[in-house]
Short mmCIF file of N, CA, C and O in Angstrom, two decimals:
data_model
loop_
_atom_site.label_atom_id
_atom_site.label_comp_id
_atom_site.label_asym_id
_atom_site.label_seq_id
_atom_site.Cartn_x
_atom_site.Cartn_y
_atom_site.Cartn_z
N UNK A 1 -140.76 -16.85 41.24
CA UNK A 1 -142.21 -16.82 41.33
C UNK A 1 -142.72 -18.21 41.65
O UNK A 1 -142.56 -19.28 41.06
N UNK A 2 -143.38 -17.92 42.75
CA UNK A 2 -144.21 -19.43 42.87
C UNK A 2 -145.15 -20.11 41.86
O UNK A 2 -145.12 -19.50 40.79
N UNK A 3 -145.56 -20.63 41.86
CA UNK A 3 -146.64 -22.12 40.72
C UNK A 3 -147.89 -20.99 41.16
O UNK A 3 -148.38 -20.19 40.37
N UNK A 4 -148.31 -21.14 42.81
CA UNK A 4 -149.14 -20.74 43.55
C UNK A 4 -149.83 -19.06 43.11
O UNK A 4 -150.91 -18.58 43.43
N UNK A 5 -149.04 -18.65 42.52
CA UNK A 5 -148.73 -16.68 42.69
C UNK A 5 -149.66 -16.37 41.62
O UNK A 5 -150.16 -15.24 41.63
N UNK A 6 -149.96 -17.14 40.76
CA UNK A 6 -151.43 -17.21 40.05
C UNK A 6 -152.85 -17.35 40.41
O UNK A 6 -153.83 -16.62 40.28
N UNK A 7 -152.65 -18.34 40.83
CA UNK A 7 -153.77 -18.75 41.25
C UNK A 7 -154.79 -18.19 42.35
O UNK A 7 -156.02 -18.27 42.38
N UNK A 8 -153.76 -17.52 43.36
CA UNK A 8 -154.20 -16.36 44.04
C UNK A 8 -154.56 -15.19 43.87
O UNK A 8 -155.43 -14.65 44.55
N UNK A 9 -153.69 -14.45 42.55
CA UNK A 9 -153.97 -13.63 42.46
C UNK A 9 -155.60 -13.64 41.61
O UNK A 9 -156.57 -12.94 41.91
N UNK A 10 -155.53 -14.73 40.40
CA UNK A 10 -156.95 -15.45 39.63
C UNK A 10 -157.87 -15.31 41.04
O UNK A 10 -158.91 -14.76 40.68
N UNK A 11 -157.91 -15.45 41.81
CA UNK A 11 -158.87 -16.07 43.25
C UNK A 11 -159.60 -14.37 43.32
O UNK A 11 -160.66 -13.86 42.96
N UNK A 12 -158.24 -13.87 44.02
CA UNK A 12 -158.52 -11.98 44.49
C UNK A 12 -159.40 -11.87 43.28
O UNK A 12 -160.60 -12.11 43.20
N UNK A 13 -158.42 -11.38 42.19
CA UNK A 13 -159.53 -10.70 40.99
C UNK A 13 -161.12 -11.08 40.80
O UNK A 13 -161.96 -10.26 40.44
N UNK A 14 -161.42 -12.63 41.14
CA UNK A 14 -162.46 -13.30 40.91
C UNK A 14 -163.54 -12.49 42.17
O UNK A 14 -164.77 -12.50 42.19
N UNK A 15 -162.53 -11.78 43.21
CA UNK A 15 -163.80 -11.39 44.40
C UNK A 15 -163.94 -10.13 44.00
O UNK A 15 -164.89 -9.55 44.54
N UNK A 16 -163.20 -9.40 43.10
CA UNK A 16 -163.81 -8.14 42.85
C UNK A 16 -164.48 -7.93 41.61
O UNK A 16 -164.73 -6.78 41.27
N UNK A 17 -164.91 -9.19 40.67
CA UNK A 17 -165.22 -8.97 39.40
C UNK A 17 -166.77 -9.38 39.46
O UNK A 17 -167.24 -10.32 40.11
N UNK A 18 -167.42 -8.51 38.69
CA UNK A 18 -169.03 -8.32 38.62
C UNK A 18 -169.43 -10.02 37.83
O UNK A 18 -168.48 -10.48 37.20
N UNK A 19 -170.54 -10.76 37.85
CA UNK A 19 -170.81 -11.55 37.52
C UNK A 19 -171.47 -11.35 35.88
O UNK A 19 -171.77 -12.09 34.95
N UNK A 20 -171.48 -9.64 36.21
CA UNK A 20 -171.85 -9.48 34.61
C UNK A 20 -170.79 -9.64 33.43
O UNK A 20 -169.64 -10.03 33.66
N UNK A 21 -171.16 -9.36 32.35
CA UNK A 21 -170.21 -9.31 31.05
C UNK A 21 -170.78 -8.58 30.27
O UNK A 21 -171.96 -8.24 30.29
N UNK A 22 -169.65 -8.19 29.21
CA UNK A 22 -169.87 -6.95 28.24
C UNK A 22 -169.53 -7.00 27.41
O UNK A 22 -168.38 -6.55 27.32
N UNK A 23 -170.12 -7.51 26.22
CA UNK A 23 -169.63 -7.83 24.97
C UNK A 23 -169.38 -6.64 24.13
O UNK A 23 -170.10 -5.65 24.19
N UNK A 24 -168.14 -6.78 23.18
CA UNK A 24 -167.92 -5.81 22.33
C UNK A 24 -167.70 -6.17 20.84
O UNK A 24 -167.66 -7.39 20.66
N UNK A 25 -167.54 -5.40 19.69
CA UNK A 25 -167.15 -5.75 18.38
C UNK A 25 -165.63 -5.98 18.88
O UNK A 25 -165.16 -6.01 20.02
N UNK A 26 -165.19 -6.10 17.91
CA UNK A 26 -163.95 -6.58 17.29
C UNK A 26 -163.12 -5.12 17.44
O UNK A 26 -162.04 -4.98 18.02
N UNK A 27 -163.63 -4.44 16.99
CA UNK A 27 -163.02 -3.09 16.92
C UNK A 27 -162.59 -1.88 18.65
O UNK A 27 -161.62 -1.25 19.07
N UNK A 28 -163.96 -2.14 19.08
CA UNK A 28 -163.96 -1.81 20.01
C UNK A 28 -163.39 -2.87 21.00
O UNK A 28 -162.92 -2.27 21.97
N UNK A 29 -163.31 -3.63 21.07
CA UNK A 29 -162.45 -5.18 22.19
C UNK A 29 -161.06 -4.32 21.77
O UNK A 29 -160.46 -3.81 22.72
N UNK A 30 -160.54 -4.15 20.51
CA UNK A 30 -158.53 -4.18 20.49
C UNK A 30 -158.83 -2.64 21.25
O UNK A 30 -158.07 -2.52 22.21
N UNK A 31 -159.64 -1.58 21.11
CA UNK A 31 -159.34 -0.10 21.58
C UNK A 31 -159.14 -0.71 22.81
O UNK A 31 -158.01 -0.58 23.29
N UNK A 32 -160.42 -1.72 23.80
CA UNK A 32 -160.14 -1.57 25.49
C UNK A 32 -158.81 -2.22 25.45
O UNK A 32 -158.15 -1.75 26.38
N UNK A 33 -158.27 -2.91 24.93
CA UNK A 33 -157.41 -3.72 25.25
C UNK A 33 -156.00 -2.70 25.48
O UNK A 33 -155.09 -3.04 26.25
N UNK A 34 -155.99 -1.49 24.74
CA UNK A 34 -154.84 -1.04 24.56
C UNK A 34 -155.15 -0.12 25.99
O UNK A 34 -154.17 0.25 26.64
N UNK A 35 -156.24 0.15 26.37
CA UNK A 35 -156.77 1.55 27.49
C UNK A 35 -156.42 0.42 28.63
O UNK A 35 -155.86 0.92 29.60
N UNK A 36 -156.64 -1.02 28.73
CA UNK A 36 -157.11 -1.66 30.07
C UNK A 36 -155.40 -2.56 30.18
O UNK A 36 -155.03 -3.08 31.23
N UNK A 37 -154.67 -2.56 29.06
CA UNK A 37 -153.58 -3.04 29.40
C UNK A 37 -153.58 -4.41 29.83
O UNK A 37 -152.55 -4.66 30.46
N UNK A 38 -154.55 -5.62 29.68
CA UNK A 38 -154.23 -6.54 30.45
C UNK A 38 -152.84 -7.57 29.94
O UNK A 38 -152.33 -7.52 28.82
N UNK A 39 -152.39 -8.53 31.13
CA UNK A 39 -151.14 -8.78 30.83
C UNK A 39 -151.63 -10.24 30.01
O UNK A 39 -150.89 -10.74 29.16
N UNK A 40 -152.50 -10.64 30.26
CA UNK A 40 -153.47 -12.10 29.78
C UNK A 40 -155.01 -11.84 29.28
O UNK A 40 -155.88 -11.17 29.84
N UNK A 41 -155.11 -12.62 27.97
CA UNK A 41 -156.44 -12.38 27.76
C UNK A 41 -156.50 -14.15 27.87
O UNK A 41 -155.56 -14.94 27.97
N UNK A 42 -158.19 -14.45 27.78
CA UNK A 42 -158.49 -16.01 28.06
C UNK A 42 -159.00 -15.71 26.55
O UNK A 42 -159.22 -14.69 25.90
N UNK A 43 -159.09 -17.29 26.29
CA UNK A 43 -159.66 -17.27 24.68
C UNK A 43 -160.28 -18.80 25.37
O UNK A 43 -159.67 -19.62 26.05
N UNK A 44 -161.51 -18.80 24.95
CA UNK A 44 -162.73 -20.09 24.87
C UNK A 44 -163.97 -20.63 23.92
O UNK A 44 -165.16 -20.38 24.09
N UNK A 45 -163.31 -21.54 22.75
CA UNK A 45 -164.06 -21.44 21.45
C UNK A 45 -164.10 -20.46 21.18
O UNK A 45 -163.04 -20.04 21.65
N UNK A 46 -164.76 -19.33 20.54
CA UNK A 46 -164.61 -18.03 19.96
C UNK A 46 -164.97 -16.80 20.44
O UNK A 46 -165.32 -15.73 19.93
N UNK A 47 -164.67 -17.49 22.21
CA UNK A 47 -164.59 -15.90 22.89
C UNK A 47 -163.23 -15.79 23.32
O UNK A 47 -162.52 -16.75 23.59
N UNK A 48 -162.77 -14.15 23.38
CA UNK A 48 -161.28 -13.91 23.95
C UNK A 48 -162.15 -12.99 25.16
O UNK A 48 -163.09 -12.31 24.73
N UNK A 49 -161.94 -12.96 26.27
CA UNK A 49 -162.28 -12.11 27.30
C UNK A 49 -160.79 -12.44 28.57
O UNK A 49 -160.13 -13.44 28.85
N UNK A 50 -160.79 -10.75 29.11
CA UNK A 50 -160.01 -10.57 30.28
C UNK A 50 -161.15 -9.84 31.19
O UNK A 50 -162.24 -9.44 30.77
N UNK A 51 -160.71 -9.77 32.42
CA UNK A 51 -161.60 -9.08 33.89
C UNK A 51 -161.06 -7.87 33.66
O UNK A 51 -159.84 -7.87 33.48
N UNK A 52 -161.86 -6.38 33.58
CA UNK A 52 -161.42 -5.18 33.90
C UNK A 52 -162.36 -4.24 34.52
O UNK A 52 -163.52 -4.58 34.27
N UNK A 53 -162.30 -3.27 35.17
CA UNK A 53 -163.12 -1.95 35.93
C UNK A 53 -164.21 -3.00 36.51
O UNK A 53 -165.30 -2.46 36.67
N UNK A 54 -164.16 -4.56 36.90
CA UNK A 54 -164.57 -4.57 37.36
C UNK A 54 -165.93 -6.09 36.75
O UNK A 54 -166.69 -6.73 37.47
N UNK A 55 -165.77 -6.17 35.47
CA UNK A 55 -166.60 -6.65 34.61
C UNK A 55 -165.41 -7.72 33.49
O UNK A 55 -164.19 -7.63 33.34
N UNK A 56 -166.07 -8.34 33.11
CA UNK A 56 -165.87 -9.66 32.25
C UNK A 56 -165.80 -8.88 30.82
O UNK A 56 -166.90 -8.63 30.33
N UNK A 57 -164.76 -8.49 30.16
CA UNK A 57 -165.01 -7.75 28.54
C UNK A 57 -164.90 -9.18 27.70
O UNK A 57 -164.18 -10.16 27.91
N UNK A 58 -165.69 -8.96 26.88
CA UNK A 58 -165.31 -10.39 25.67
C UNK A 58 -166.13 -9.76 24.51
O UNK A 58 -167.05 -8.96 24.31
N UNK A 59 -165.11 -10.75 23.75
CA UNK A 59 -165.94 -10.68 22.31
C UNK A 59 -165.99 -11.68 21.57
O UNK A 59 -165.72 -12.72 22.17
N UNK A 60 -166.31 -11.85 20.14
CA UNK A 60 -166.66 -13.05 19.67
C UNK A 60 -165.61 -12.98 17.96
O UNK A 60 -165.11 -13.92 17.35
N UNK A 61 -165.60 -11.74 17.68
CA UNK A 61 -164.87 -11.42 16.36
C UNK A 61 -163.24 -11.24 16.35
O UNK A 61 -162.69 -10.86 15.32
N UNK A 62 -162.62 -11.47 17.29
CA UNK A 62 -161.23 -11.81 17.32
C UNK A 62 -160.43 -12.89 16.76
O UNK A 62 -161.10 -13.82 16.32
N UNK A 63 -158.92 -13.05 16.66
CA UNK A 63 -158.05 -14.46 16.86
C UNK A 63 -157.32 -13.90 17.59
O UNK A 63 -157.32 -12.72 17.92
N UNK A 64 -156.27 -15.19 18.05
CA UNK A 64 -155.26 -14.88 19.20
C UNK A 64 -154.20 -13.68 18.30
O UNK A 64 -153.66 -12.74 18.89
N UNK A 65 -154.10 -13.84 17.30
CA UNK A 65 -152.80 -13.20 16.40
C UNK A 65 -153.48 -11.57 16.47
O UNK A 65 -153.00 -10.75 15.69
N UNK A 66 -154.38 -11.21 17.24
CA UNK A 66 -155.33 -9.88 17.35
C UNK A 66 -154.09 -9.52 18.11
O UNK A 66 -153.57 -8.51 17.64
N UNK A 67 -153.44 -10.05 19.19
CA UNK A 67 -153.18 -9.45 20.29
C UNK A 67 -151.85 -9.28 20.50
O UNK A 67 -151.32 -9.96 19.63
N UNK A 68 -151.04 -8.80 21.12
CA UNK A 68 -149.44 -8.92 21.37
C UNK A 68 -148.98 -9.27 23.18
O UNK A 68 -147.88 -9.32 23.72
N UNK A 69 -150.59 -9.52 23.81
CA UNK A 69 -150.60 -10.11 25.46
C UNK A 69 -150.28 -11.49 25.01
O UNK A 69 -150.02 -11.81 23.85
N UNK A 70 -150.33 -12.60 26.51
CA UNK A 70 -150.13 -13.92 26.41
C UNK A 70 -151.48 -14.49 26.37
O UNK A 70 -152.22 -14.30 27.34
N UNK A 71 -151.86 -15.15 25.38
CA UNK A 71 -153.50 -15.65 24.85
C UNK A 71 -153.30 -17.39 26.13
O UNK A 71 -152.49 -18.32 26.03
N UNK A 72 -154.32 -17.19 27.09
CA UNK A 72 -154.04 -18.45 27.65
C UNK A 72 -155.74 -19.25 27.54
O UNK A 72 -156.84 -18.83 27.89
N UNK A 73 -155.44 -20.12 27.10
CA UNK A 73 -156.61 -21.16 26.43
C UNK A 73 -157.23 -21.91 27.41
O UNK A 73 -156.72 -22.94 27.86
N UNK A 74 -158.83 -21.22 27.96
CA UNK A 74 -159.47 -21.96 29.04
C UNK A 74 -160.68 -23.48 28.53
O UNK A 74 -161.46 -23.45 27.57
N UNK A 75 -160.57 -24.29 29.18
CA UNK A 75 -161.10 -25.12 28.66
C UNK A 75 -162.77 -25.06 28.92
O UNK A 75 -163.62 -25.52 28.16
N UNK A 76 -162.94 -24.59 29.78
CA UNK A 76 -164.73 -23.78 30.43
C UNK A 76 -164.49 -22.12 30.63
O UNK A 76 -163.47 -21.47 30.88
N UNK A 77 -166.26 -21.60 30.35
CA UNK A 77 -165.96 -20.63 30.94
C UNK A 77 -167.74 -20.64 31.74
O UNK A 77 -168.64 -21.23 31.15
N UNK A 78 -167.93 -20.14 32.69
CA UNK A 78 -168.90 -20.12 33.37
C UNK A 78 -169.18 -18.94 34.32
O UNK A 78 -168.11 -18.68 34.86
N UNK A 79 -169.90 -18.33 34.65
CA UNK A 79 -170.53 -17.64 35.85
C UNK A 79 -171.17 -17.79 36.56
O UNK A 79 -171.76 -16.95 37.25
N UNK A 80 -171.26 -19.48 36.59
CA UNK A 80 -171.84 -20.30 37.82
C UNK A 80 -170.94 -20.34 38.97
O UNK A 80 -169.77 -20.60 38.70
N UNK A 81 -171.28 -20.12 40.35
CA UNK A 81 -170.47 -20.07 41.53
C UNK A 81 -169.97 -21.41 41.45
O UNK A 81 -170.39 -22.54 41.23
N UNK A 82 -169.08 -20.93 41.66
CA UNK A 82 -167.62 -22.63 41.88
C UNK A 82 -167.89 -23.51 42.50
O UNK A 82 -168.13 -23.17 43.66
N UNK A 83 -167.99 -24.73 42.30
CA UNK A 83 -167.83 -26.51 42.99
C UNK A 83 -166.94 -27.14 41.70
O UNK A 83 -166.46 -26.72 40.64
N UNK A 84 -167.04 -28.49 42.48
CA UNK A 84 -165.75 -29.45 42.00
C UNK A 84 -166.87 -30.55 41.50
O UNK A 84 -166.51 -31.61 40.99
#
């Protein structure tokens, strides 16, 4: 696997994902998680959110030890269109 094979695929997903978000309890976040399968959730201060159907799921009542995916730790999170 390339370094690269992420970052592209992060890119794609980013053109099909709604700018909205959808917050859930605690309870309801582990049900999508088991229906939406993702292989990575992001965790940022005390949100965990992954991209699914299309939309941003997150919540605020989780820890990483919630999950049995790979918890990868973003240092921003934003829905401001991208610059450097």
């Amino acid at each position: 696997m390339f370094v690269g094979d992420g970052g592209a695929a992060a890119s794609a997903a980013a053109q099909f994902t709604s700018s909205y978000r959808v917050k859930f309890t605690r309870d309801e976040f582990l049900k999508l998680v088991e229906i939406a399968e993702p292989q990575i959730i992001y965790h940022r201060k005390r949100m965990h959110f992954f991209a699914f159907d299309g939309f941003v799921m997150y919540t605020f009542e989780c820890s990483d030890d919630d999950f049995r995916v790979k918890i990868i730790h973003a240092i921003e999170f934003s829905n401001m269109a991208w610059a450097e």
